[in-house]
């Protein structure tokens, strides 16, 4: 696991490398690998009899520090830009509607998911059967949203977004992370 670079492409093992922000669609795609990795961790937590504390800490940290900013990248920037750039043939409105629905469902479960994991960490308890059900539902919604985004939205975005759109997207994503903006944004391809 020890490599010279801090975050390898495609591993989903740690937070996405900010060096990828120059190619914002690649960054979002990498965030989705990370989300998939966390969903697998949640599945393991749900299936395990005894609560896995290190996994709980990893998941809670992702929920608190990474998921919110990823969803804002999409809801505040990627989705509106796509809606502006797409033609009627892309049927983007209905796709965005379905994805937003899954995001909202996941977000509505988020406080319970956080609470369940934090309680296990604080009290040294195991997940209750209700906790397991909430975590499983949460992971299912997150997975559905990222599958639809990878299969439909990102390919359309790569085809339709202009260099100016990508530059704006990258700069807003940098600002959201407290990083300086850059003029040297390149195409996503
Ligand atoms: Fe996403």
Short mmCIF file of N, CA and C and ligand atoms in Angstrom, two decimals:
data_model
loop_
_atom_site.label_atom_id
_atom_site.label_comp_id
_atom_site.label_asym_id
_atom_site.label_seq_id
_atom_site.Cartn_x
_atom_site.Cartn_y
_atom_site.Cartn_z
N UNK A 1 0.82 -1.22 0.00
CA UNK A 1 0.00 0.00 0.00
C UNK A 1 0.84 1.26 0.00
N UNK A 2 2.07 1.18 0.52
CA UNK A 2 2.88 2.40 0.60
C UNK A 2 3.48 2.72 -0.77
N UNK A 3 3.03 3.80 -1.36
CA UNK A 3 3.56 4.28 -2.62
C UNK A 3 4.08 5.69 -2.42
N UNK A 4 4.84 6.18 -3.39
CA UNK A 4 5.40 7.51 -3.22
C UNK A 4 4.32 8.59 -3.35
N UNK A 5 3.33 8.39 -4.27
CA UNK A 5 2.32 9.41 -4.43
C UNK A 5 1.24 9.24 -3.36
N UNK A 6 0.63 10.37 -2.87
CA UNK A 6 -0.29 10.29 -1.76
C UNK A 6 -1.59 9.56 -2.09
N UNK A 7 -2.10 9.73 -3.28
CA UNK A 7 -3.37 9.08 -3.62
C UNK A 7 -3.27 8.55 -5.04
N UNK A 8 -3.32 7.24 -5.19
CA UNK A 8 -3.23 6.66 -6.52
C UNK A 8 -4.58 6.72 -7.22
N UNK A 9 -4.56 6.93 -8.52
CA UNK A 9 -5.79 6.92 -9.30
C UNK A 9 -6.45 5.55 -9.19
N UNK A 10 -7.76 5.56 -9.04
CA UNK A 10 -8.52 4.32 -9.16
C UNK A 10 -8.56 3.44 -7.93
N UNK A 11 -7.93 3.84 -6.82
CA UNK A 11 -7.93 2.95 -5.66
C UNK A 11 -9.15 3.21 -4.77
N UNK A 12 -9.59 4.45 -4.70
CA UNK A 12 -10.69 4.80 -3.80
C UNK A 12 -10.34 4.61 -2.34
N UNK A 13 -9.04 4.42 -2.05
CA UNK A 13 -8.63 4.08 -0.68
C UNK A 13 -8.51 5.31 0.22
N UNK A 14 -8.38 6.49 -0.37
CA UNK A 14 -8.26 7.70 0.44
C UNK A 14 -9.00 8.83 -0.25
N UNK A 15 -9.04 10.00 0.39
CA UNK A 15 -9.68 11.15 -0.25
C UNK A 15 -9.07 11.42 -1.63
N UNK A 16 -9.88 11.89 -2.56
CA UNK A 16 -9.41 12.13 -3.92
C UNK A 16 -8.30 13.18 -3.94
N UNK A 17 -7.27 12.92 -4.73
CA UNK A 17 -6.10 13.79 -4.81
C UNK A 17 -6.48 15.16 -5.39
N UNK A 18 -6.27 16.27 -4.64
CA UNK A 18 -6.62 17.60 -5.16
C UNK A 18 -5.87 17.94 -6.44
N UNK A 19 -4.75 17.24 -6.71
CA UNK A 19 -4.03 17.47 -7.96
C UNK A 19 -4.88 17.18 -9.19
N UNK A 20 -5.95 16.39 -8.99
CA UNK A 20 -6.84 16.06 -10.12
C UNK A 20 -7.84 17.17 -10.42
N UNK A 21 -7.88 18.21 -9.57
CA UNK A 21 -8.92 19.24 -9.76
C UNK A 21 -8.77 19.99 -11.08
N UNK A 22 -7.58 19.94 -11.69
CA UNK A 22 -7.43 20.58 -13.00
C UNK A 22 -8.31 19.87 -14.04
N UNK A 23 -8.68 18.64 -13.78
CA UNK A 23 -9.59 17.90 -14.67
C UNK A 23 -10.81 17.52 -13.83
N UNK A 24 -11.75 18.47 -13.69
CA UNK A 24 -12.81 18.30 -12.68
C UNK A 24 -13.68 17.07 -12.89
N UNK A 25 -13.90 16.66 -14.15
CA UNK A 25 -14.75 15.48 -14.36
C UNK A 25 -14.01 14.21 -13.94
N UNK A 26 -12.70 14.21 -14.14
CA UNK A 26 -11.90 13.07 -13.65
C UNK A 26 -11.92 13.04 -12.12
N UNK A 27 -11.88 14.24 -11.52
CA UNK A 27 -11.92 14.31 -10.05
C UNK A 27 -13.24 13.72 -9.55
N UNK A 28 -14.35 14.13 -10.18
CA UNK A 28 -15.67 13.63 -9.76
C UNK A 28 -15.75 12.11 -9.96
N UNK A 29 -15.19 11.64 -11.08
CA UNK A 29 -15.18 10.21 -11.35
C UNK A 29 -14.40 9.46 -10.27
N UNK A 30 -13.29 10.05 -9.85
CA UNK A 30 -12.48 9.46 -8.79
C UNK A 30 -13.23 9.48 -7.45
N UNK A 31 -13.96 10.57 -7.20
CA UNK A 31 -14.80 10.64 -6.00
C UNK A 31 -15.80 9.49 -5.98
N UNK A 32 -16.29 9.11 -7.17
CA UNK A 32 -17.27 8.02 -7.23
C UNK A 32 -16.63 6.67 -6.89
N UNK A 33 -15.37 6.48 -7.27
CA UNK A 33 -14.66 5.27 -6.86
C UNK A 33 -14.54 5.23 -5.33
N UNK A 34 -14.27 6.39 -4.78
CA UNK A 34 -14.16 6.52 -3.34
C UNK A 34 -15.50 6.19 -2.67
N UNK A 35 -16.60 6.71 -3.25
CA UNK A 35 -17.92 6.42 -2.71
C UNK A 35 -18.22 4.92 -2.77
N UNK A 36 -17.82 4.29 -3.88
CA UNK A 36 -18.06 2.86 -4.04
C UNK A 36 -17.29 2.07 -2.96
N UNK A 37 -16.07 2.52 -2.71
CA UNK A 37 -15.23 1.89 -1.69
C UNK A 37 -15.90 2.01 -0.31
N UNK A 38 -16.44 3.19 -0.01
CA UNK A 38 -17.09 3.41 1.28
C UNK A 38 -18.38 2.58 1.38
N UNK A 39 -19.12 2.46 0.26
CA UNK A 39 -20.32 1.62 0.28
C UNK A 39 -19.95 0.18 0.61
N UNK A 40 -18.82 -0.30 0.07
CA UNK A 40 -18.37 -1.67 0.37
C UNK A 40 -18.02 -1.78 1.86
N UNK A 41 -17.42 -0.73 2.42
CA UNK A 41 -17.11 -0.72 3.87
C UNK A 41 -18.41 -0.77 4.68
N UNK A 42 -19.42 -0.01 4.23
CA UNK A 42 -20.70 -0.01 4.94
C UNK A 42 -21.32 -1.41 4.88
N UNK A 43 -21.26 -2.05 3.70
CA UNK A 43 -21.79 -3.41 3.57
C UNK A 43 -21.10 -4.35 4.57
N UNK A 44 -19.78 -4.20 4.69
CA UNK A 44 -19.05 -5.08 5.62
C UNK A 44 -19.47 -4.82 7.07
N UNK A 45 -19.68 -3.53 7.36
CA UNK A 45 -20.13 -3.17 8.72
C UNK A 45 -21.50 -3.78 9.02
N UNK A 46 -22.38 -3.71 8.01
CA UNK A 46 -23.74 -4.25 8.18
C UNK A 46 -23.69 -5.76 8.39
N UNK A 47 -22.78 -6.44 7.68
CA UNK A 47 -22.74 -7.91 7.72
C UNK A 47 -22.01 -8.44 8.95
N UNK A 48 -21.11 -7.62 9.52
CA UNK A 48 -20.26 -8.13 10.61
C UNK A 48 -21.04 -8.18 11.93
N UNK A 49 -20.81 -9.24 12.69
CA UNK A 49 -21.48 -9.35 13.99
C UNK A 49 -20.95 -8.30 14.96
N UNK A 50 -19.62 -8.13 14.94
CA UNK A 50 -18.98 -7.20 15.87
C UNK A 50 -18.58 -5.94 15.12
N UNK A 51 -18.84 -4.79 15.75
CA UNK A 51 -18.56 -3.51 15.10
C UNK A 51 -17.06 -3.33 14.86
N UNK A 52 -16.73 -2.99 13.63
CA UNK A 52 -15.33 -2.78 13.23
C UNK A 52 -15.00 -1.30 13.41
N UNK A 53 -14.30 -0.97 14.50
CA UNK A 53 -14.07 0.44 14.83
C UNK A 53 -13.28 1.20 13.76
N UNK A 54 -12.16 0.65 13.27
CA UNK A 54 -11.43 1.41 12.22
C UNK A 54 -12.31 1.70 11.00
N UNK A 55 -13.13 0.71 10.60
CA UNK A 55 -14.02 0.95 9.45
C UNK A 55 -15.04 2.03 9.80
N UNK A 56 -15.55 2.00 11.03
CA UNK A 56 -16.51 3.02 11.46
C UNK A 56 -15.91 4.42 11.40
N UNK A 57 -14.65 4.54 11.85
CA UNK A 57 -13.98 5.85 11.81
C UNK A 57 -13.81 6.31 10.37
N UNK A 58 -13.39 5.39 9.48
CA UNK A 58 -13.19 5.75 8.06
C UNK A 58 -14.50 6.25 7.44
N UNK A 59 -15.57 5.52 7.70
CA UNK A 59 -16.86 5.88 7.10
C UNK A 59 -17.35 7.23 7.64
N UNK A 60 -17.26 7.39 8.97
CA UNK A 60 -17.73 8.65 9.57
C UNK A 60 -16.93 9.84 9.04
N UNK A 61 -15.64 9.65 8.91
CA UNK A 61 -14.79 10.73 8.40
C UNK A 61 -15.18 11.07 6.96
N UNK A 62 -15.44 10.07 6.14
CA UNK A 62 -15.88 10.31 4.76
C UNK A 62 -17.20 11.08 4.76
N UNK A 63 -18.15 10.64 5.58
CA UNK A 63 -19.46 11.30 5.61
C UNK A 63 -19.33 12.76 6.05
N UNK A 64 -18.45 13.01 7.02
CA UNK A 64 -18.32 14.36 7.56
C UNK A 64 -17.47 15.27 6.68
N UNK A 65 -16.46 14.72 6.02
CA UNK A 65 -15.48 15.58 5.36
C UNK A 65 -15.52 15.53 3.84
N UNK A 66 -16.04 14.46 3.25
CA UNK A 66 -15.93 14.32 1.79
C UNK A 66 -17.28 14.32 1.06
N UNK A 67 -18.26 13.64 1.64
CA UNK A 67 -19.51 13.45 0.89
C UNK A 67 -20.23 14.78 0.62
N UNK A 68 -20.32 15.63 1.63
CA UNK A 68 -21.06 16.88 1.47
C UNK A 68 -20.49 17.75 0.36
N UNK A 69 -19.18 17.85 0.33
CA UNK A 69 -18.55 18.72 -0.67
C UNK A 69 -18.71 18.12 -2.07
N UNK A 70 -18.68 16.80 -2.16
CA UNK A 70 -18.91 16.14 -3.46
C UNK A 70 -20.34 16.44 -3.96
N UNK A 71 -21.31 16.30 -3.06
CA UNK A 71 -22.69 16.55 -3.48
C UNK A 71 -22.88 18.00 -3.89
N UNK A 72 -22.20 18.91 -3.19
CA UNK A 72 -22.30 20.33 -3.57
C UNK A 72 -21.66 20.58 -4.94
N UNK A 73 -20.54 19.91 -5.23
CA UNK A 73 -19.92 20.05 -6.56
C UNK A 73 -20.96 19.75 -7.64
N UNK A 74 -21.76 18.72 -7.36
CA UNK A 74 -22.71 18.27 -8.38
C UNK A 74 -23.96 19.16 -8.42
N UNK A 75 -24.55 19.36 -7.24
CA UNK A 75 -25.83 20.07 -7.19
C UNK A 75 -25.66 21.54 -7.55
N UNK A 76 -24.56 22.17 -7.09
CA UNK A 76 -24.39 23.60 -7.31
C UNK A 76 -23.71 23.92 -8.63
N UNK A 77 -22.93 22.99 -9.17
CA UNK A 77 -22.17 23.30 -10.39
C UNK A 77 -22.41 22.35 -11.56
N UNK A 78 -22.14 21.06 -11.34
CA UNK A 78 -22.19 20.13 -12.48
C UNK A 78 -23.61 20.02 -13.05
N UNK A 79 -24.60 19.81 -12.20
CA UNK A 79 -25.96 19.60 -12.71
C UNK A 79 -26.50 20.84 -13.44
N UNK A 80 -26.39 22.05 -12.84
CA UNK A 80 -26.90 23.22 -13.57
C UNK A 80 -26.15 23.47 -14.88
N UNK A 81 -24.83 23.21 -14.89
CA UNK A 81 -24.07 23.42 -16.13
C UNK A 81 -24.54 22.44 -17.19
N UNK A 82 -24.74 21.18 -16.79
CA UNK A 82 -25.22 20.18 -17.74
C UNK A 82 -26.60 20.55 -18.28
N UNK A 83 -27.47 20.98 -17.38
CA UNK A 83 -28.83 21.34 -17.80
C UNK A 83 -28.78 22.46 -18.84
N UNK A 84 -27.82 23.39 -18.69
CA UNK A 84 -27.70 24.50 -19.64
C UNK A 84 -27.16 24.02 -20.98
N UNK A 85 -26.22 23.09 -20.97
CA UNK A 85 -25.52 22.68 -22.19
C UNK A 85 -26.23 21.59 -22.98
N UNK A 86 -27.16 20.89 -22.36
CA UNK A 86 -27.71 19.71 -23.02
C UNK A 86 -28.89 20.04 -23.90
N UNK A 87 -29.08 19.20 -24.91
CA UNK A 87 -30.21 19.34 -25.82
C UNK A 87 -31.35 18.46 -25.33
N UNK A 88 -32.52 18.61 -25.95
CA UNK A 88 -33.67 17.79 -25.56
C UNK A 88 -33.38 16.30 -25.75
N UNK A 89 -32.58 15.97 -26.79
CA UNK A 89 -32.29 14.54 -27.06
C UNK A 89 -31.56 13.88 -25.88
N UNK A 90 -30.83 14.66 -25.12
CA UNK A 90 -30.08 14.07 -24.01
C UNK A 90 -31.00 13.61 -22.87
N UNK A 91 -32.26 14.06 -22.88
CA UNK A 91 -33.24 13.72 -21.82
C UNK A 91 -32.63 13.94 -20.43
N UNK A 92 -31.89 15.04 -20.32
CA UNK A 92 -31.11 15.23 -19.10
C UNK A 92 -32.00 15.53 -17.89
N UNK A 93 -33.14 16.19 -18.13
CA UNK A 93 -33.97 16.59 -16.99
C UNK A 93 -34.45 15.38 -16.20
N UNK A 94 -34.90 14.33 -16.90
CA UNK A 94 -35.41 13.17 -16.16
C UNK A 94 -34.27 12.42 -15.46
N UNK A 95 -33.11 12.37 -16.11
CA UNK A 95 -31.96 11.70 -15.47
C UNK A 95 -31.56 12.46 -14.21
N UNK A 96 -31.46 13.79 -14.34
CA UNK A 96 -31.10 14.61 -13.17
C UNK A 96 -32.13 14.44 -12.06
N UNK A 97 -33.41 14.36 -12.44
CA UNK A 97 -34.47 14.20 -11.46
C UNK A 97 -34.30 12.92 -10.66
N UNK A 98 -33.97 11.82 -11.36
CA UNK A 98 -33.80 10.52 -10.68
C UNK A 98 -32.59 10.57 -9.76
N UNK A 99 -31.51 11.18 -10.25
CA UNK A 99 -30.30 11.24 -9.44
C UNK A 99 -30.52 12.10 -8.20
N UNK A 100 -31.18 13.24 -8.39
CA UNK A 100 -31.47 14.11 -7.23
C UNK A 100 -32.33 13.38 -6.20
N UNK A 101 -33.28 12.56 -6.70
CA UNK A 101 -34.14 11.82 -5.79
C UNK A 101 -33.29 10.88 -4.91
N UNK A 102 -32.36 10.15 -5.53
CA UNK A 102 -31.52 9.24 -4.75
C UNK A 102 -30.61 10.00 -3.79
N UNK A 103 -30.12 11.16 -4.26
CA UNK A 103 -29.28 11.97 -3.37
C UNK A 103 -30.08 12.43 -2.16
N UNK A 104 -31.33 12.88 -2.42
CA UNK A 104 -32.15 13.38 -1.30
C UNK A 104 -32.48 12.26 -0.32
N UNK A 105 -32.76 11.07 -0.88
CA UNK A 105 -33.03 9.93 0.00
C UNK A 105 -31.82 9.62 0.87
N UNK A 106 -30.64 9.62 0.25
CA UNK A 106 -29.41 9.34 1.00
C UNK A 106 -29.20 10.41 2.06
N UNK A 107 -29.40 11.69 1.68
CA UNK A 107 -29.18 12.79 2.63
C UNK A 107 -30.16 12.72 3.80
N UNK A 108 -31.40 12.27 3.53
CA UNK A 108 -32.38 12.20 4.61
C UNK A 108 -31.99 11.10 5.62
N UNK A 109 -31.25 10.08 5.15
CA UNK A 109 -30.81 9.00 6.05
C UNK A 109 -29.50 9.34 6.76
N UNK A 110 -28.81 10.37 6.24
CA UNK A 110 -27.46 10.67 6.72
C UNK A 110 -27.37 10.89 8.24
N UNK A 111 -28.28 11.69 8.85
CA UNK A 111 -28.17 11.88 10.31
C UNK A 111 -28.28 10.56 11.07
N UNK A 112 -29.17 9.67 10.63
CA UNK A 112 -29.31 8.38 11.32
C UNK A 112 -28.07 7.52 11.14
N UNK A 113 -27.49 7.56 9.92
CA UNK A 113 -26.28 6.78 9.66
C UNK A 113 -25.14 7.28 10.53
N UNK A 114 -24.97 8.60 10.54
CA UNK A 114 -23.92 9.20 11.38
C UNK A 114 -24.13 8.85 12.85
N UNK A 115 -25.38 9.00 13.31
CA UNK A 115 -25.70 8.75 14.71
C UNK A 115 -25.41 7.30 15.10
N UNK A 116 -25.79 6.36 14.23
CA UNK A 116 -25.60 4.94 14.53
C UNK A 116 -24.11 4.62 14.66
N UNK A 117 -23.32 5.12 13.73
CA UNK A 117 -21.88 4.81 13.75
C UNK A 117 -21.22 5.51 14.95
N UNK A 118 -21.58 6.79 15.16
CA UNK A 118 -20.98 7.53 16.28
C UNK A 118 -21.33 6.86 17.61
N UNK A 119 -22.56 6.36 17.73
CA UNK A 119 -22.97 5.70 18.97
C UNK A 119 -22.15 4.44 19.21
N UNK A 120 -21.92 3.65 18.14
CA UNK A 120 -21.10 2.43 18.30
C UNK A 120 -19.68 2.81 18.71
N UNK A 121 -19.16 3.87 18.12
CA UNK A 121 -17.78 4.28 18.46
C UNK A 121 -17.71 4.78 19.90
N UNK A 122 -18.72 5.57 20.31
CA UNK A 122 -18.68 6.17 21.65
C UNK A 122 -18.94 5.11 22.73
N UNK A 123 -19.93 4.27 22.48
CA UNK A 123 -20.38 3.35 23.54
C UNK A 123 -19.73 1.98 23.44
N UNK A 124 -18.97 1.75 22.37
CA UNK A 124 -18.38 0.42 22.19
C UNK A 124 -19.45 -0.63 21.93
N UNK A 125 -20.59 -0.18 21.36
CA UNK A 125 -21.71 -1.09 21.11
C UNK A 125 -21.63 -1.67 19.69
N UNK A 126 -22.47 -2.64 19.41
CA UNK A 126 -22.62 -3.15 18.04
C UNK A 126 -23.83 -2.48 17.40
N UNK A 127 -23.91 -2.54 16.08
CA UNK A 127 -25.06 -1.96 15.39
C UNK A 127 -26.32 -2.76 15.72
N UNK A 128 -27.44 -2.03 15.95
CA UNK A 128 -28.71 -2.73 16.14
C UNK A 128 -29.23 -3.17 14.77
N UNK A 129 -30.28 -3.99 14.77
CA UNK A 129 -30.82 -4.43 13.47
C UNK A 129 -31.42 -3.23 12.72
N UNK A 130 -32.00 -2.26 13.47
CA UNK A 130 -32.52 -1.05 12.80
C UNK A 130 -31.37 -0.26 12.17
N UNK A 131 -30.27 -0.13 12.92
CA UNK A 131 -29.10 0.58 12.39
C UNK A 131 -28.64 -0.08 11.09
N UNK A 132 -28.58 -1.40 11.10
CA UNK A 132 -28.08 -2.14 9.92
C UNK A 132 -28.97 -1.87 8.72
N UNK A 133 -30.30 -1.81 8.99
CA UNK A 133 -31.24 -1.58 7.89
C UNK A 133 -31.04 -0.18 7.31
N UNK A 134 -30.86 0.82 8.18
CA UNK A 134 -30.65 2.20 7.72
C UNK A 134 -29.36 2.30 6.92
N UNK A 135 -28.29 1.69 7.42
CA UNK A 135 -27.00 1.75 6.72
C UNK A 135 -27.10 1.08 5.34
N UNK A 136 -27.81 -0.05 5.28
CA UNK A 136 -27.94 -0.76 4.00
C UNK A 136 -28.73 0.09 3.00
N UNK A 137 -29.81 0.75 3.50
CA UNK A 137 -30.61 1.60 2.60
C UNK A 137 -29.78 2.78 2.12
N UNK A 138 -29.02 3.36 3.03
CA UNK A 138 -28.18 4.50 2.66
C UNK A 138 -27.19 4.09 1.56
N UNK A 139 -26.50 2.97 1.76
CA UNK A 139 -25.51 2.53 0.76
C UNK A 139 -26.19 2.26 -0.58
N UNK A 140 -27.40 1.72 -0.55
CA UNK A 140 -28.11 1.42 -1.81
C UNK A 140 -28.41 2.71 -2.58
N UNK A 141 -28.85 3.75 -1.87
CA UNK A 141 -29.15 5.02 -2.55
C UNK A 141 -27.87 5.66 -3.10
N UNK A 142 -26.80 5.62 -2.30
CA UNK A 142 -25.53 6.22 -2.76
C UNK A 142 -25.06 5.48 -4.01
N UNK A 143 -25.15 4.15 -3.99
CA UNK A 143 -24.70 3.35 -5.14
C UNK A 143 -25.52 3.66 -6.38
N UNK A 144 -26.84 3.76 -6.20
CA UNK A 144 -27.70 4.02 -7.36
C UNK A 144 -27.34 5.36 -7.99
N UNK A 145 -27.08 6.35 -7.12
CA UNK A 145 -26.78 7.68 -7.65
C UNK A 145 -25.46 7.66 -8.41
N UNK A 146 -24.46 6.97 -7.87
CA UNK A 146 -23.17 7.04 -8.56
C UNK A 146 -23.14 6.18 -9.83
N UNK A 147 -23.92 5.11 -9.85
CA UNK A 147 -23.99 4.29 -11.07
C UNK A 147 -24.60 5.12 -12.20
N UNK A 148 -25.71 5.81 -11.90
CA UNK A 148 -26.37 6.63 -12.93
C UNK A 148 -25.45 7.77 -13.38
N UNK A 149 -24.73 8.34 -12.44
CA UNK A 149 -23.84 9.45 -12.82
C UNK A 149 -22.69 8.97 -13.71
N UNK A 150 -22.11 7.83 -13.34
CA UNK A 150 -20.99 7.32 -14.14
C UNK A 150 -21.45 6.89 -15.53
N UNK A 151 -22.62 6.24 -15.58
CA UNK A 151 -23.06 5.65 -16.84
C UNK A 151 -23.67 6.69 -17.78
N UNK A 152 -24.30 7.71 -17.21
CA UNK A 152 -25.05 8.65 -18.07
C UNK A 152 -24.49 10.07 -18.00
N UNK A 153 -24.41 10.61 -16.77
CA UNK A 153 -24.07 12.04 -16.66
C UNK A 153 -22.64 12.37 -17.06
N UNK A 154 -21.68 11.60 -16.57
CA UNK A 154 -20.30 11.98 -16.86
C UNK A 154 -19.97 11.84 -18.35
N UNK A 155 -20.44 10.78 -19.04
CA UNK A 155 -20.19 10.74 -20.49
C UNK A 155 -20.82 11.93 -21.22
N UNK A 156 -22.04 12.33 -20.82
CA UNK A 156 -22.66 13.50 -21.47
C UNK A 156 -21.86 14.76 -21.15
N UNK A 157 -21.42 14.87 -19.90
CA UNK A 157 -20.64 16.06 -19.51
C UNK A 157 -19.34 16.13 -20.31
N UNK A 158 -18.69 15.00 -20.51
CA UNK A 158 -17.43 15.01 -21.27
C UNK A 158 -17.67 15.45 -22.71
N UNK A 159 -18.84 15.12 -23.23
CA UNK A 159 -19.16 15.49 -24.61
C UNK A 159 -19.63 16.93 -24.74
N UNK A 160 -20.32 17.45 -23.75
CA UNK A 160 -21.02 18.73 -23.91
C UNK A 160 -20.35 19.93 -23.24
N UNK A 161 -19.67 19.72 -22.13
CA UNK A 161 -19.13 20.89 -21.41
C UNK A 161 -17.98 21.52 -22.19
N UNK A 162 -17.99 22.84 -22.20
CA UNK A 162 -16.94 23.58 -22.91
C UNK A 162 -15.72 23.73 -21.99
N UNK A 163 -14.63 24.20 -22.59
CA UNK A 163 -13.43 24.44 -21.77
C UNK A 163 -13.72 25.48 -20.68
N UNK A 164 -14.53 26.47 -21.03
CA UNK A 164 -14.90 27.49 -20.04
C UNK A 164 -15.71 26.89 -18.90
N UNK A 165 -16.65 25.98 -19.26
CA UNK A 165 -17.44 25.31 -18.22
C UNK A 165 -16.52 24.54 -17.28
N UNK A 166 -15.56 23.82 -17.86
CA UNK A 166 -14.65 22.99 -17.05
C UNK A 166 -13.79 23.86 -16.14
N UNK A 167 -13.36 25.02 -16.69
CA UNK A 167 -12.53 25.93 -15.90
C UNK A 167 -13.33 26.45 -14.70
N UNK A 168 -14.59 26.86 -14.98
CA UNK A 168 -15.45 27.37 -13.90
C UNK A 168 -15.71 26.28 -12.86
N UNK A 169 -16.01 25.07 -13.35
CA UNK A 169 -16.28 23.95 -12.45
C UNK A 169 -15.08 23.68 -11.55
N UNK A 170 -13.89 23.63 -12.17
CA UNK A 170 -12.66 23.35 -11.41
C UNK A 170 -12.42 24.45 -10.37
N UNK A 171 -12.62 25.70 -10.78
CA UNK A 171 -12.37 26.81 -9.84
C UNK A 171 -13.36 26.79 -8.67
N UNK A 172 -14.63 26.50 -8.97
CA UNK A 172 -15.61 26.44 -7.88
C UNK A 172 -15.28 25.27 -6.94
N UNK A 173 -14.83 24.16 -7.50
CA UNK A 173 -14.47 23.00 -6.67
C UNK A 173 -13.26 23.33 -5.79
N UNK A 174 -12.32 24.11 -6.36
CA UNK A 174 -11.14 24.53 -5.56
C UNK A 174 -11.58 25.44 -4.42
N UNK A 175 -12.42 26.44 -4.76
CA UNK A 175 -12.88 27.39 -3.73
C UNK A 175 -13.60 26.65 -2.60
N UNK A 176 -14.41 25.66 -2.99
CA UNK A 176 -15.16 24.88 -2.00
C UNK A 176 -14.23 24.15 -1.03
N UNK A 177 -13.02 23.87 -1.49
CA UNK A 177 -12.04 23.15 -0.66
C UNK A 177 -10.99 24.07 -0.06
N UNK A 178 -11.22 25.39 -0.20
CA UNK A 178 -10.28 26.35 0.37
C UNK A 178 -8.96 26.40 -0.36
N UNK A 179 -8.96 26.01 -1.65
CA UNK A 179 -7.72 26.00 -2.43
C UNK A 179 -7.72 27.18 -3.40
N UNK A 180 -6.52 27.69 -3.77
CA UNK A 180 -6.49 28.80 -4.73
C UNK A 180 -6.98 28.34 -6.10
N UNK A 181 -7.63 29.25 -6.81
CA UNK A 181 -8.10 28.92 -8.16
C UNK A 181 -6.92 29.02 -9.13
N UNK A 182 -7.14 28.44 -10.31
CA UNK A 182 -6.04 28.40 -11.29
C UNK A 182 -6.57 28.80 -12.65
N UNK A 183 -5.68 29.41 -13.43
CA UNK A 183 -6.05 29.75 -14.81
C UNK A 183 -5.70 28.59 -15.75
N UNK A 184 -4.90 27.67 -15.30
CA UNK A 184 -4.35 26.65 -16.20
C UNK A 184 -5.19 25.38 -16.28
N UNK A 185 -6.51 25.53 -16.32
CA UNK A 185 -7.37 24.35 -16.37
C UNK A 185 -7.35 23.75 -17.77
N UNK A 186 -7.24 22.45 -17.82
CA UNK A 186 -7.22 21.78 -19.12
C UNK A 186 -8.53 21.05 -19.35
N UNK A 187 -8.70 20.55 -20.57
CA UNK A 187 -9.89 19.79 -20.91
C UNK A 187 -9.94 18.53 -20.07
N UNK A 188 -11.17 17.98 -19.90
CA UNK A 188 -11.34 16.76 -19.12
C UNK A 188 -10.75 15.56 -19.84
N UNK A 189 -10.57 15.64 -21.12
CA UNK A 189 -10.11 14.46 -21.86
C UNK A 189 -8.61 14.31 -21.80
FE1 LIG B 1 -21.71 11.91 -7.47
#
